[in-house]
Amino acid sequence: MSLADSHPRPEAPGRGRPRSEAVERSIIEGVIRLLEEGVPLAELSIERIARTAGVGKATIYRRWNGKEELFVDVVRAAEPPDPELPGTSVRDDLVTLLEQLRQRGLMTRSSVLMHNVIAQMKSSPKIWDAYHSIVVEPRRRTQHAILRRGQEGGELRTDIDVDVLNDMIFGPMLVRAVMRPDADLPEGLSEQMVDAVLEGLRPVSSRTP
């Protein structure tokens, strides 16, 4: 099973003709196949992708504005899907999101394709910016919403900026998963990190004497 098969592309607003999941899958599979063959990102033209996928260029342009937008969807297909939040508590939601980062770190280490895709994406500022806009920023907004809920519900200190809170909670996992490829990412790490940070972020009046 390919990466595109195992991680279906998220729904997006339609453009032009109705979408065909099979067609989109074949296009994403075509990009992945070219990358697996060692084709550099700079040489992945829409014409070459269309030829590999067995579709016309117009079919691709009806679904994506260009190569940059398509490549972001290829990366999303290679990543773990966004998790469904339990909504039972701020802690549980944060653990769920942190676990996604841990799983992504494990996948990046074990998947040569994923490693190469990310490396090539970083070499293209336009694609890297598109990835941040389409993937990273929406996830960060979700994280901020959870933290604000925690502040409003008295679970988190209100004297710390939400953006700082976000970096304090998610930063350690990102460092361990991305900047320290030799560091372990064991089961239970997400819970351990969240609990350690939340202990220091609880309002003073709610801490255990």
C-alpha angles and dihedrals in degrees: 000000000000127000091251091054094048095048111038117208114262119251116269135180111284123248123196114330122021113280122256113208090202092055093046091048091051091051093049089045088052092055091047091049091053092048091049088053089056099253108159117239091243090062095050099104121176088244092055092045091050092050092050093047093045095239137110123263089244089060090059095044091052088062104032132029091225148319094299094057092044092050091053088057090049089055091048090052089054094050130076109271119257107273126240107246116233092218091206095117142343089254094054092048092049092048090051093052093044090050088057089057091049092051091047089052091052092048093049090053095047099040116072089191093053091048092050093045093054092045092052092044091055089054090062112065091192093056092040090054091047091050091052092048097046102032115013101043096050089051091049091051089054090051092050092050091055092049092049089051088053092051093047091048094050095248095112135040114265096205093077122078114249092234090055091047089052093053092046092054103037100028097076093055092047091051092049095044100040111020098035106047090168093058120103120251100197129177111274094030092115093055091045093052096045094048093048093051096041090054088066095039099055116110110266093242092058098051121110111256 
